[in-house]
Amino acid sequence: MYSRFFILTILLTCYCINSLQAQLGFCGGNSGDPIFTEDFGAGTTDGPELPAGTTSYQFTTGTPNDGDYTITSTTNYFDWLSLQDHTPGDTNGKAFIVNASFTAGEFYQREVTGLCENTTYEFSSWLINLQPANSCEGNSIPVNVRFQIWDETDSNLLAQGDTGNITNTGTTEWDQYALVFKTEPGQTSVILKMRNNSNGGCGNDLAIDDILFRTCGDNVTVSTSNNEASLVVCETQGGVSRTLTATPDSSVFSTHAYQWQQSTDQQTWTDITGENSAVLNTPAVTTTTYFRTKIAEDAVNINNDLCNVVSDVFDITVLPLPDAPTSNGDIIICEGELGTLSVSTQSNYIVNWYDAEIGGNLVLAENNTLEIGVGGTYYAEANSTAIECASTTRTAVSLTVNPLPIVPDDTSTFLCEDSFTTLDAEVEDATYLWNTGETTQQINATAAGEYNVLITNTNGCSAMRNFNVEQIDLPIIDTIESDGASILVATMNTGNFEYSLDGISFQPSPIFDAVEGGFYTIYVQDNTDCGVVSEDFYHLVIPKFFTPNGDTFNDTFAPDGLEVFSNIAISIFDRYGKLLKFGNSDSTSWDGTFQGEQMPEDDYWYLIKADSSQFKGHFSLKR
């Protein structure tokens, strides 16, 4: 009695230790093809109900309350996340929706049959917490599921592991969990169980999808002696073969049996007769072919897909020669522009541009478009991005560069005040567009400013010609003054003015020197021949000084030009205003004396009244 109790206690203790130490994890090596899958189907109608004995939860076709489940394509219950099932490519795909019971415990079990004894397997499933973030006032119960694998008698636990707390982060991304186990001798079926580690209530609402069983074996790589893991060749290389070696890492299997296979689509695999070693000399292939080997620990299981695993796949990709690119058309541009040549080709090929139909120089690599400004014919070749596998011909695309109109240099010109000037594009056989909106070869400009014309030739190419038009204003005479024997002319405006006393001979200076007194007409014009203005002027020559020293030269103060007046009165004063001389038309000069006495050197003042005019100023007496 004691001994039986002791043995039972030991067994229970070992079981608990194993349970505590067990954990989830994926197969560390290669896997076989799936031997069991459960994706819960598809459709818009809830269900069907799981087979009897699968779960203790209550099936519902409506909203699942605590302790209920449903099989459905929607999760729009309560405030749960709205999401799609996990199965790739499903339309209205369904998932197993569980609202946890108030009491933690088992909610799913099913038997998986047809397994192989002494074989390692990987169980996996996808889970997600359906609670949105911050639900239940931040106190949502997390999802926490334990997976268990029992033997077919439901008395021997082979493996178990917990997901740990899956909190309500609000993500709609599914997570996958896996558990690796090994069947015992004579064992060909197991029981999968899922258990809620948390009680139900506010939270602990989950969805499960894509339950999967497959074999788990060594990590098996396939490569050549040059450590190639795949091969890409061009069809011009003909039949290609390689010697492949499968290398298992012996992490699971202690012995290895092989069966090599090949496929053209990686969906349907065909055994290669007699190829049962770790090395394969592939047949010569001319189209893309894939190679792998099945591996089992015992040769008797090599063709049992419930017991074997498959290696990595070695690809021999045979690229067909691409067709030559299709031209999108020749391009015509104008001188100074860039033209964009383009071609189309298959999406998995690149385009290289050359300057010759065969050979030649590479102009641009790996681009369907060529932007260039040099005219000529360019050749596009399709090629692979992986290896040299080029189209047998190149596609010619031409770039024509038309010349621009030959236009004269930009011009500066002028127009006269209140007149116009004619601007001429000076290019024949073209169309014209002036910045004034006019479209003729010539236009009349009536105002100063910047003018331009866009000249377009028969090839459609354009060039611009610019005109700067300045207005030439007529001179405006401001003052005309006598300065001794000189006449000084001043204008109110500026310009390239010329001056004349007779309207015939013009000079650039506004000063006329040594001019006899008298009436004159002063002429002023711009040297661009935009017109002339004139003004009459009486020029009275009053000496600035005289020297009454008896040498007969400049001995008297005698204004020149008074003879044109009928009535003349002249008065001479000293600096104190004393009248020293008064004369009339017969006596307009002064000899520098007063009552027979010579006056000293000094400045003296004059006042001349001539008809209706009056002149006054000062002069110097020097001895």
Coordinates of C-alpha atoms in Angstrom, one line a residue:
M1 CA 0.0 0.0 0.0
Y2 CA 2.8 2.4 1.0
S3 CA 4.8 1.4 -2.0
R4 CA 2.0 2.0 -4.4
F5 CA 1.3 5.4 -2.9
F6 CA 5.0 6.3 -3.1
I7 CA 5.2 5.3 -6.7
L8 CA 2.1 7.3 -7.6
T9 CA 3.4 10.4 -5.8
I10 CA 6.7 10.1 -7.7
L11 CA 4.8 9.9 -11.0
L12 CA 2.6 12.9 -10.2
T13 CA 5.7 14.9 -9.2
C14 CA 7.5 14.1 -12.4
Y15 CA 4.3 15.0 -14.4
C16 CA 4.1 18.4 -12.6
I17 CA 7.8 19.1 -13.2
N18 CA 7.4 18.3 -16.9
S19 CA 4.3 20.5 -17.1
L20 CA 6.1 23.4 -15.5
Q21 CA 9.1 23.1 -17.8
A22 CA 7.2 22.6 -21.0
Q23 CA 7.0 25.6 -23.4
L24 CA 5.8 26.6 -26.8
G25 CA 8.2 26.6 -29.8
F26 CA 8.5 26.0 -33.5
C27 CA 10.3 23.2 -35.3
G28 CA 13.9 24.1 -35.5
G29 CA 14.5 22.1 -38.6
N30 CA 12.7 21.3 -41.9
S31 CA 9.0 20.4 -41.9
G32 CA 7.0 18.1 -44.0
D33 CA 3.9 18.9 -46.0
P34 CA 0.8 19.6 -43.7
I35 CA -0.8 16.3 -42.6
F36 CA -3.7 17.9 -40.8
T37 CA -5.3 21.3 -41.2
E38 CA -8.4 23.0 -39.7
D39 CA -9.4 26.4 -41.1
F40 CA -13.0 26.2 -40.1
G41 CA -14.3 26.8 -43.6
A42 CA -15.9 29.8 -45.2
G43 CA -19.3 31.4 -45.8
T44 CA -21.7 33.9 -44.4
T45 CA -23.7 31.5 -42.3
D46 CA -22.5 30.7 -38.8
G47 CA -21.4 27.1 -38.1
P48 CA -21.4 24.2 -38.5
E49 CA -21.3 23.2 -34.8
L50 CA -18.2 21.3 -33.8
P51 CA -18.6 17.5 -33.5
A52 CA -19.9 16.2 -30.2
G53 CA -17.1 15.9 -27.6
T54 CA -15.0 18.6 -29.2
T55 CA -15.9 21.3 -26.7
S56 CA -17.9 21.7 -23.5
Y57 CA -18.9 25.3 -24.6
Q58 CA -22.3 26.1 -26.0
F59 CA -22.6 26.7 -29.8
T60 CA -24.5 29.7 -30.9
T61 CA -25.3 31.3 -34.2
G62 CA -25.7 34.7 -32.6
T63 CA -23.7 36.7 -30.1
P64 CA -21.5 34.4 -28.1
N65 CA -21.8 35.1 -24.4
D66 CA -19.5 33.8 -21.7
G67 CA -19.1 30.1 -22.1
D68 CA -20.3 30.2 -25.8
Y69 CA -18.5 29.7 -29.1
T70 CA -19.4 30.1 -32.7
I71 CA -17.9 29.4 -36.1
T72 CA -18.2 32.6 -38.1
S73 CA -16.8 35.0 -40.7
T74 CA -17.5 38.0 -38.5
T75 CA -16.3 39.4 -35.2
N76 CA -18.8 42.3 -34.9
Y77 CA -20.0 41.4 -31.4
F78 CA -20.0 43.7 -28.4
D79 CA -17.2 46.2 -28.8
W80 CA -14.8 43.6 -30.2
L81 CA -12.3 44.2 -33.0
S82 CA -13.7 43.8 -36.5
L83 CA -11.3 41.6 -38.5
Q84 CA -10.9 38.9 -41.1
D85 CA -10.0 35.3 -40.5
H86 CA -6.4 34.4 -40.8
T87 CA -6.5 31.9 -43.7
P88 CA -4.8 33.5 -46.7
G89 CA -7.0 34.0 -49.8
D90 CA -10.3 33.2 -48.0
T91 CA -13.5 35.0 -49.0
N92 CA -15.8 35.2 -46.0
G93 CA -13.4 32.9 -44.2
K94 CA -14.5 31.6 -40.8
A95 CA -12.7 31.3 -37.5
F96 CA -13.4 29.6 -34.1
I97 CA -14.7 32.4 -31.9
V98 CA -14.6 31.8 -28.1
N99 CA -16.0 33.8 -25.3
A100 CA -14.3 32.3 -22.2
S101 CA -16.4 30.6 -19.5
F102 CA -16.4 32.2 -16.1
T103 CA -14.4 29.2 -14.9
A104 CA -11.0 28.4 -16.4
G105 CA -10.7 25.0 -18.1
E106 CA -10.7 23.0 -21.3
F107 CA -12.6 24.4 -24.3
Y108 CA -11.4 22.3 -27.2
Q109 CA -10.2 18.8 -28.0
R110 CA -9.9 16.6 -31.0
E111 CA -8.1 13.5 -32.1
V112 CA -5.5 13.6 -34.9
T113 CA -4.9 10.2 -36.5
G114 CA -2.7 8.6 -39.1
L115 CA 0.6 9.7 -37.5
C116 CA 3.8 7.7 -37.5
E117 CA 5.4 6.2 -34.4
N118 CA 8.7 7.6 -33.1
T119 CA 8.2 10.7 -35.2
T120 CA 8.6 14.4 -34.2
Y121 CA 5.7 16.7 -35.1
E122 CA 4.9 20.4 -34.9
F123 CA 1.4 21.6 -33.9
S124 CA 0.6 25.2 -34.6
S125 CA -2.3 27.6 -34.5
W126 CA -3.1 31.3 -35.0
L127 CA -4.7 33.3 -32.1
I128 CA -5.8 36.9 -31.5
N129 CA -7.3 38.8 -28.6
L130 CA -10.6 40.3 -29.8
Q131 CA -10.8 43.0 -27.1
P132 CA -10.1 46.5 -28.2
A133 CA -7.4 48.5 -26.4
N134 CA -8.4 50.0 -23.0
S135 CA -11.6 48.0 -22.8
C136 CA -13.1 47.0 -19.4
E137 CA -11.9 50.3 -18.0
G138 CA -8.3 49.1 -18.5
N139 CA -8.9 45.9 -16.6
S140 CA -9.6 43.5 -19.4
I141 CA -8.8 39.8 -18.6
P142 CA -6.0 38.7 -21.0
V143 CA -6.2 35.7 -23.2
N144 CA -4.0 32.9 -22.0
V145 CA -4.3 29.5 -23.6
R146 CA -2.5 26.2 -22.8
F147 CA -2.0 23.7 -25.7
Q148 CA -1.6 20.0 -24.8
I149 CA -0.8 16.9 -26.8
W150 CA -2.0 13.6 -25.2
D151 CA -1.6 10.1 -26.4
E152 CA -4.6 8.3 -27.8
T153 CA -5.5 6.9 -24.4
D154 CA -5.8 10.4 -23.0
S155 CA -3.6 9.3 -20.1
N156 CA -0.1 10.2 -21.2
L157 CA 0.8 13.9 -21.7
L158 CA 3.3 14.2 -24.5
A159 CA 3.8 18.0 -24.5
Q160 CA 2.2 21.2 -23.4
G161 CA 2.9 24.9 -23.5
D162 CA 1.2 28.2 -22.6
T163 CA 0.8 31.3 -24.8
G164 CA 1.2 33.5 -21.8
N165 CA -0.9 36.6 -21.5
I166 CA -2.1 37.9 -24.8
T167 CA -3.2 41.4 -23.9
N168 CA -5.8 43.6 -25.5
T169 CA -3.5 46.0 -27.5
G170 CA -6.2 46.6 -30.1
T171 CA -4.0 45.1 -33.0
T172 CA -5.7 43.2 -35.8
E173 CA -2.6 41.2 -36.5
W174 CA -2.8 37.4 -35.8
D175 CA 0.0 35.7 -33.9
Q176 CA 1.1 32.1 -34.4
Y177 CA 1.9 29.7 -31.6
A178 CA 3.5 26.2 -32.0
L179 CA 4.3 23.1 -29.9
V180 CA 6.7 20.3 -30.9
F181 CA 6.1 16.8 -29.7
K182 CA 7.2 13.2 -30.5
T183 CA 5.1 10.1 -30.8
E184 CA 6.0 7.0 -28.9
P185 CA 6.6 3.5 -30.2
G186 CA 3.4 2.1 -31.5
Q187 CA 1.6 5.4 -31.3
T188 CA -0.2 6.6 -34.5
S189 CA -2.7 9.2 -33.1
V190 CA -2.8 11.9 -30.5
I191 CA -5.4 14.2 -28.8
L192 CA -5.0 17.9 -29.1
K193 CA -6.5 19.9 -26.2
M194 CA -6.8 23.7 -25.6
R195 CA -7.4 25.1 -22.2
N196 CA -8.2 28.6 -20.9
N197 CA -5.8 29.5 -18.1
S198 CA -7.9 32.6 -17.2
N199 CA -11.5 32.8 -16.1
G200 CA -14.0 34.6 -18.2
G201 CA -15.7 37.9 -17.5
C202 CA -14.8 41.2 -19.0
G203 CA -12.1 40.1 -21.5
N204 CA -10.6 36.7 -22.4
D205 CA -12.4 36.8 -25.8
L206 CA -10.4 35.2 -28.6
A207 CA -10.4 33.8 -32.1
I208 CA -8.5 30.7 -33.3
D209 CA -7.8 29.8 -36.9
D210 CA -5.6 27.5 -39.1
I211 CA -4.7 24.6 -36.8
L212 CA -1.9 22.7 -38.4
F213 CA 0.1 19.4 -37.8
R214 CA 3.2 18.5 -39.8
T215 CA 6.3 16.5 -39.3
C216 CA 9.4 18.1 -37.9
G217 CA 12.9 16.9 -38.8
D218 CA 16.4 18.0 -39.3
N219 CA 17.3 21.3 -40.9
V220 CA 18.3 20.1 -44.3
T221 CA 20.0 22.4 -46.8
V222 CA 20.7 21.6 -50.4
S223 CA 23.6 23.2 -52.3
T224 CA 26.3 22.5 -54.9
S225 CA 30.0 22.0 -54.3
N226 CA 30.3 25.7 -54.9
N227 CA 27.8 26.4 -52.1
E228 CA 25.2 27.6 -54.6
A229 CA 21.7 27.5 -53.0
S230 CA 20.0 28.2 -56.3
L231 CA 20.9 28.8 -59.9
V232 CA 19.7 31.2 -62.6
V233 CA 20.7 30.5 -66.2
C234 CA 19.7 31.8 -69.7
E235 CA 18.0 29.5 -72.1
T236 CA 20.8 30.0 -74.6
Q237 CA 23.0 28.0 -72.2
G238 CA 21.2 24.8 -73.3
G239 CA 20.6 21.9 -70.9
V240 CA 22.0 22.7 -67.5
S241 CA 22.7 20.2 -64.7
R242 CA 24.2 20.4 -61.2
T243 CA 25.4 18.0 -58.5
L244 CA 23.3 18.7 -55.4
T245 CA 24.1 17.5 -51.9
A246 CA 21.5 17.4 -49.1
T247 CA 23.1 18.1 -45.7
P248 CA 20.9 17.4 -42.6
D249 CA 22.0 18.8 -39.3
S250 CA 21.0 15.6 -37.4
S251 CA 19.2 17.7 -34.8
V252 CA 16.2 15.2 -34.9
F253 CA 17.1 12.2 -37.0
S254 CA 19.9 9.8 -36.1
T255 CA 19.8 8.1 -39.5
H256 CA 18.6 9.4 -42.9
A257 CA 16.8 8.0 -45.8
Y258 CA 16.3 10.1 -49.0
Q259 CA 14.0 10.3 -52.0
W260 CA 14.8 13.2 -54.4
Q261 CA 12.0 14.9 -56.2
Q262 CA 11.5 17.5 -58.9
S263 CA 8.8 19.9 -59.9
T264 CA 8.1 22.6 -62.4
D265 CA 5.7 24.6 -60.3
Q266 CA 6.6 23.7 -56.6
Q267 CA 3.0 22.4 -56.2
T268 CA 3.2 19.0 -57.9
W269 CA 6.4 17.0 -57.0
T270 CA 7.5 13.9 -58.8
D271 CA 9.9 11.3 -57.4
I272 CA 13.2 10.8 -59.4
T273 CA 13.5 7.1 -59.8
G274 CA 16.6 5.6 -58.1
E275 CA 17.8 8.8 -56.5
N276 CA 17.9 7.7 -52.8
S277 CA 21.2 9.1 -51.6
A278 CA 22.3 12.4 -50.2
V279 CA 23.7 13.4 -53.6
L280 CA 21.8 14.0 -56.8
N281 CA 23.2 14.6 -60.3
T282 CA 20.3 16.5 -61.7
P283 CA 19.1 15.8 -65.3
A284 CA 19.8 18.5 -67.8
V285 CA 17.0 21.0 -67.7
T286 CA 16.0 23.5 -70.3
T287 CA 13.1 25.0 -68.4
T288 CA 12.8 26.2 -64.8
T289 CA 12.9 23.1 -62.5
Y290 CA 12.9 22.7 -58.7
F291 CA 14.6 20.0 -56.7
R292 CA 14.2 18.8 -53.2
T293 CA 14.5 15.5 -51.2
K294 CA 12.2 13.8 -48.8
I295 CA 14.0 12.7 -45.7
A296 CA 12.9 10.1 -43.1
E297 CA 14.7 8.5 -40.2
D298 CA 13.8 5.1 -41.5
A299 CA 13.6 4.1 -45.1
V300 CA 10.3 2.4 -44.6
N301 CA 8.8 5.9 -44.0
I302 CA 10.4 7.7 -46.8
N303 CA 7.3 7.7 -49.0
N304 CA 4.9 8.2 -46.1
D305 CA 4.2 12.0 -46.0
L306 CA 2.9 11.6 -42.5
C307 CA 6.3 10.7 -41.4
N308 CA 8.9 12.4 -43.6
V309 CA 10.1 15.9 -44.0
V310 CA 11.3 17.8 -47.0
S311 CA 14.6 19.7 -47.6
D312 CA 15.1 23.2 -48.7
V313 CA 14.3 23.6 -52.4
F314 CA 17.1 24.1 -55.0
D315 CA 15.9 26.3 -57.9
I316 CA 17.3 26.0 -61.4
T317 CA 15.7 29.0 -63.0
V318 CA 15.9 29.0 -66.8
L319 CA 15.2 32.5 -68.1
P320 CA 13.7 32.6 -71.6
L321 CA 15.3 35.1 -73.9
P322 CA 13.3 38.3 -73.6
D323 CA 11.6 39.8 -76.6
A324 CA 13.1 43.0 -77.9
P325 CA 11.5 46.0 -76.3
T326 CA 8.5 47.7 -77.9
S327 CA 9.2 51.3 -79.0
N328 CA 6.8 54.0 -77.8
G329 CA 7.6 56.0 -80.9
D330 CA 10.4 58.2 -82.4
I331 CA 10.8 61.6 -80.9
I332 CA 11.3 65.0 -82.5
I333 CA 12.6 67.9 -80.5
C334 CA 14.1 71.4 -81.0
E335 CA 17.7 72.3 -80.6
G336 CA 18.5 72.9 -77.0
E337 CA 15.8 70.6 -75.6
L338 CA 16.1 67.1 -74.2
G339 CA 14.1 64.3 -75.8
T340 CA 12.8 61.3 -73.8
L341 CA 13.0 58.1 -75.8
S342 CA 11.0 55.2 -74.2
V343 CA 10.3 51.5 -74.7
S344 CA 8.1 48.9 -73.0
T345 CA 9.3 45.5 -72.0
Q346 CA 8.2 42.6 -69.7
S347 CA 8.1 43.6 -66.1
N348 CA 10.9 41.3 -64.9
Y349 CA 13.4 42.6 -67.4
I350 CA 15.5 45.7 -67.6
V351 CA 16.4 47.9 -70.6
N352 CA 19.9 48.9 -71.7
W353 CA 20.5 51.6 -74.4
Y354 CA 23.3 51.4 -77.0
D355 CA 24.5 53.6 -79.8
A356 CA 24.6 50.8 -82.3
E357 CA 22.4 47.9 -83.5
I358 CA 25.1 45.4 -82.6
G359 CA 27.9 45.9 -80.1
G360 CA 28.5 49.6 -79.8
N361 CA 28.8 51.7 -76.6
L362 CA 26.4 51.5 -73.6
V363 CA 24.6 54.8 -73.3
L364 CA 22.4 54.1 -70.3
A365 CA 21.8 51.0 -68.2
E366 CA 18.6 49.7 -66.5
N367 CA 16.1 52.3 -67.6
N368 CA 13.1 52.1 -69.9
T369 CA 13.6 55.8 -70.8
L370 CA 16.5 57.6 -72.2
E371 CA 16.7 61.4 -71.9
I372 CA 19.1 62.9 -74.3
G373 CA 19.6 66.0 -76.5
V374 CA 21.9 64.6 -79.2
G375 CA 20.0 63.5 -82.3
G376 CA 20.5 60.1 -83.8
T377 CA 19.2 56.5 -83.5
Y378 CA 19.5 54.7 -80.2
Y379 CA 19.0 51.0 -79.6
A380 CA 17.1 49.4 -76.6
E381 CA 18.0 45.9 -75.5
A382 CA 16.0 43.9 -72.9
N383 CA 18.0 42.0 -70.4
S384 CA 17.6 40.1 -67.1
T385 CA 18.4 41.7 -63.8
A386 CA 19.9 38.4 -62.5
I387 CA 22.3 37.4 -65.3
E388 CA 23.3 38.3 -68.8
C389 CA 20.3 37.1 -70.8
A390 CA 19.6 39.7 -73.5
S391 CA 17.1 39.9 -76.3
T392 CA 18.6 38.7 -79.6
T393 CA 17.8 42.0 -81.3
R394 CA 17.6 45.6 -80.2
T395 CA 14.8 48.1 -80.9
A396 CA 15.8 51.3 -82.7
V397 CA 14.3 54.5 -81.5
S398 CA 15.2 57.8 -83.3
L399 CA 15.6 61.3 -81.9
T400 CA 15.4 64.1 -84.5
V401 CA 16.7 67.5 -83.4
N402 CA 15.3 70.3 -85.5
P403 CA 17.2 73.6 -85.6
L404 CA 15.9 76.8 -84.1
P405 CA 15.1 79.8 -86.2
I406 CA 18.2 81.9 -86.9
V407 CA 17.3 85.3 -85.5
P408 CA 19.3 88.5 -85.5
D409 CA 20.8 89.7 -82.3
D410 CA 18.8 91.6 -79.8
T411 CA 18.3 95.3 -80.8
S412 CA 18.1 98.7 -79.1
T413 CA 16.4 101.4 -81.1
F414 CA 14.5 104.6 -80.4
L415 CA 11.4 106.5 -81.4
C416 CA 10.9 110.2 -81.5
E417 CA 8.5 112.0 -79.2
D418 CA 4.9 111.7 -80.5
S419 CA 6.0 109.3 -83.2
F420 CA 6.5 105.5 -83.7
T421 CA 9.2 103.1 -84.8
T422 CA 8.8 99.9 -86.8
L423 CA 10.2 96.7 -85.3
D424 CA 10.9 93.9 -87.7
A425 CA 11.5 90.2 -86.7
E426 CA 13.7 89.9 -89.8
V427 CA 12.9 86.2 -90.3
E428 CA 10.9 85.0 -93.3
D429 CA 8.6 81.9 -93.5
A430 CA 7.8 81.8 -89.9
T431 CA 5.0 82.6 -87.5
Y432 CA 5.3 85.4 -85.0
L433 CA 3.9 86.2 -81.5
W434 CA 4.8 89.6 -80.1
N435 CA 4.4 90.4 -76.4
T436 CA 1.9 92.9 -77.5
G437 CA -0.3 90.1 -78.9
E438 CA 0.4 91.0 -82.5
T439 CA 1.2 88.2 -85.0
T440 CA 2.8 90.0 -87.9
Q441 CA 6.4 90.1 -88.9
Q442 CA 6.6 93.9 -88.3
I443 CA 4.8 96.0 -85.7
N444 CA 4.8 99.7 -84.9
A445 CA 5.9 100.6 -81.4
T446 CA 4.5 103.9 -80.2
A447 CA 5.8 103.8 -76.7
A448 CA 9.2 103.2 -75.1
G449 CA 9.7 99.8 -73.4
E450 CA 10.9 96.2 -73.9
Y451 CA 9.4 94.3 -76.8
N452 CA 10.0 90.7 -77.8
V453 CA 8.7 88.4 -80.5
L454 CA 8.6 84.6 -80.4
I455 CA 9.6 83.3 -83.9
T456 CA 8.5 79.8 -84.8
N457 CA 9.8 78.1 -88.0
T458 CA 8.1 75.5 -90.1
N459 CA 9.6 72.7 -87.9
G460 CA 7.7 74.1 -84.9
C461 CA 10.9 75.3 -83.2
S462 CA 10.9 78.8 -81.6
A463 CA 13.4 81.4 -80.7
M464 CA 13.0 84.8 -79.1
R465 CA 14.2 88.2 -80.3
N466 CA 14.2 91.2 -78.0
F467 CA 14.0 94.9 -78.7
N468 CA 14.7 97.8 -76.3
V469 CA 12.9 100.9 -77.5
E470 CA 13.9 104.2 -76.0
Q471 CA 11.9 107.5 -76.6
I472 CA 13.9 110.5 -77.8
D473 CA 12.3 113.7 -76.4
L474 CA 12.6 117.1 -78.1
P475 CA 15.0 119.5 -76.3
I476 CA 13.3 122.0 -73.9
I477 CA 15.2 125.3 -73.8
D478 CA 15.5 126.5 -70.2
T479 CA 17.7 129.6 -70.4
I480 CA 19.9 131.5 -72.8
E481 CA 22.4 133.9 -71.3
S482 CA 25.1 136.2 -72.5
D483 CA 28.4 135.8 -70.7
G484 CA 30.7 138.5 -72.1
A485 CA 31.1 137.7 -75.7
S486 CA 29.7 134.1 -75.1
I487 CA 26.2 132.8 -75.4
L488 CA 25.3 130.1 -72.9
V489 CA 22.3 127.8 -73.6
A490 CA 20.8 125.5 -70.9
T491 CA 18.0 122.9 -71.5
M492 CA 15.5 121.5 -69.0
N493 CA 16.0 117.9 -70.1
T494 CA 19.1 115.9 -71.2
G495 CA 20.0 114.1 -74.3
N496 CA 22.5 114.0 -77.2
F497 CA 21.7 117.6 -78.0
E498 CA 23.4 119.8 -80.7
Y499 CA 23.3 123.6 -80.9
S500 CA 23.4 126.2 -83.7
L501 CA 23.1 129.9 -84.3
D502 CA 22.0 129.6 -87.9
G503 CA 20.1 126.3 -88.0
I504 CA 22.6 124.8 -90.4
S505 CA 25.9 124.3 -88.6
F506 CA 25.4 122.5 -85.3
Q507 CA 27.9 121.9 -82.5
P508 CA 27.7 119.6 -79.4
S509 CA 28.6 122.4 -77.0
P510 CA 25.9 124.7 -75.6
I511 CA 28.4 127.6 -75.4
F512 CA 29.0 129.9 -78.3
D513 CA 32.3 131.9 -77.9
A514 CA 33.3 135.3 -79.4
V515 CA 29.8 136.2 -80.7
E516 CA 29.2 139.8 -81.7
G517 CA 26.3 141.4 -80.0
G518 CA 22.9 141.5 -81.7
F519 CA 19.7 139.5 -82.2
Y520 CA 20.1 135.7 -82.8
T521 CA 17.9 132.6 -83.2
I522 CA 19.2 129.7 -81.1
Y523 CA 18.5 126.2 -82.5
V524 CA 18.7 123.0 -80.4
Q525 CA 18.2 119.4 -81.7
D526 CA 18.8 115.8 -80.8
N527 CA 21.4 114.1 -83.0
T528 CA 18.9 111.4 -83.8
D529 CA 17.1 113.8 -86.1
C530 CA 13.9 113.8 -84.1
G531 CA 13.3 117.5 -84.6
V532 CA 14.6 120.9 -83.7
V533 CA 13.5 123.7 -81.3
S534 CA 14.5 127.4 -81.5
E535 CA 14.3 130.6 -79.5
D536 CA 15.2 134.2 -80.4
F537 CA 17.7 135.8 -78.2
Y538 CA 19.3 139.3 -77.9
H539 CA 23.0 139.0 -77.2
L540 CA 24.4 142.1 -75.5
V541 CA 28.2 141.9 -75.2
I542 CA 29.3 143.7 -72.0
P543 CA 33.0 143.6 -71.3
K544 CA 33.9 142.1 -68.0
F545 CA 36.8 144.6 -67.6
F546 CA 38.5 147.3 -69.6
T547 CA 42.1 148.9 -69.3
P548 CA 42.1 152.6 -69.9
N549 CA 45.9 152.8 -70.1
G550 CA 46.2 154.6 -73.4
D551 CA 47.5 151.6 -75.5
T552 CA 44.4 152.0 -77.8
F553 CA 43.4 148.4 -76.9
N554 CA 40.4 147.9 -74.7
D555 CA 40.7 151.5 -73.5
T556 CA 36.9 152.1 -73.1
F557 CA 34.0 150.3 -71.5
A558 CA 31.8 150.0 -74.6
P559 CA 28.9 147.4 -74.7
D560 CA 28.4 145.8 -78.2
G561 CA 25.0 145.4 -79.8
L562 CA 23.1 148.4 -78.5
E563 CA 22.9 149.8 -82.0
V564 CA 19.8 147.7 -82.7
F565 CA 17.8 149.7 -80.2
S566 CA 16.2 153.1 -80.9
N567 CA 16.4 154.7 -77.4
I568 CA 19.3 153.9 -75.1
A569 CA 20.3 155.3 -71.7
I570 CA 23.4 154.1 -69.9
S571 CA 24.5 154.9 -66.4
I572 CA 27.8 154.0 -64.6
F573 CA 28.1 153.9 -60.8
D574 CA 30.9 153.3 -58.4
R575 CA 30.5 150.8 -55.6
Y576 CA 28.9 153.4 -53.4
G577 CA 26.2 154.3 -56.0
K578 CA 27.8 157.5 -57.2
L579 CA 26.8 158.3 -60.8
L580 CA 30.0 158.6 -62.8
K581 CA 28.5 158.5 -66.3
F582 CA 25.2 159.0 -68.0
G583 CA 24.9 158.7 -71.8
N584 CA 22.4 158.1 -74.5
S585 CA 22.4 156.5 -77.9
D586 CA 25.2 158.8 -79.1
S587 CA 27.4 158.1 -76.0
T588 CA 27.3 154.5 -74.8
S589 CA 31.0 154.2 -73.9
W590 CA 33.0 155.3 -70.8
D591 CA 36.7 156.1 -70.7
G592 CA 37.2 155.6 -66.9
T593 CA 37.2 159.2 -65.9
F594 CA 34.9 161.4 -63.8
Q595 CA 35.1 165.2 -64.3
G596 CA 38.5 164.7 -66.0
E597 CA 39.9 162.6 -63.2
Q598 CA 41.0 159.0 -63.8
M599 CA 39.0 156.7 -61.6
P600 CA 40.9 154.1 -59.6
E601 CA 41.0 150.3 -60.3
D602 CA 37.8 148.8 -58.9
D603 CA 34.5 147.2 -59.7
Y604 CA 31.9 149.5 -61.2
W605 CA 28.2 149.0 -62.0
Y606 CA 26.1 149.7 -65.1
L607 CA 22.4 150.1 -65.8
I608 CA 21.4 150.1 -69.5
K609 CA 17.9 150.9 -70.6
A610 CA 17.3 149.9 -74.2
D611 CA 13.8 150.5 -75.5
S612 CA 11.7 148.3 -73.3
S613 CA 14.7 146.1 -72.1
Q614 CA 16.9 146.7 -69.1
F615 CA 20.4 145.3 -68.4
K616 CA 22.5 145.7 -65.3
G617 CA 25.6 144.2 -63.9
H618 CA 29.2 145.1 -63.0
F619 CA 32.6 145.2 -64.6
S620 CA 36.2 145.8 -63.6
L621 CA 38.5 148.7 -64.3
K622 CA 42.1 147.7 -64.5
R623 CA 45.2 149.9 -65.2

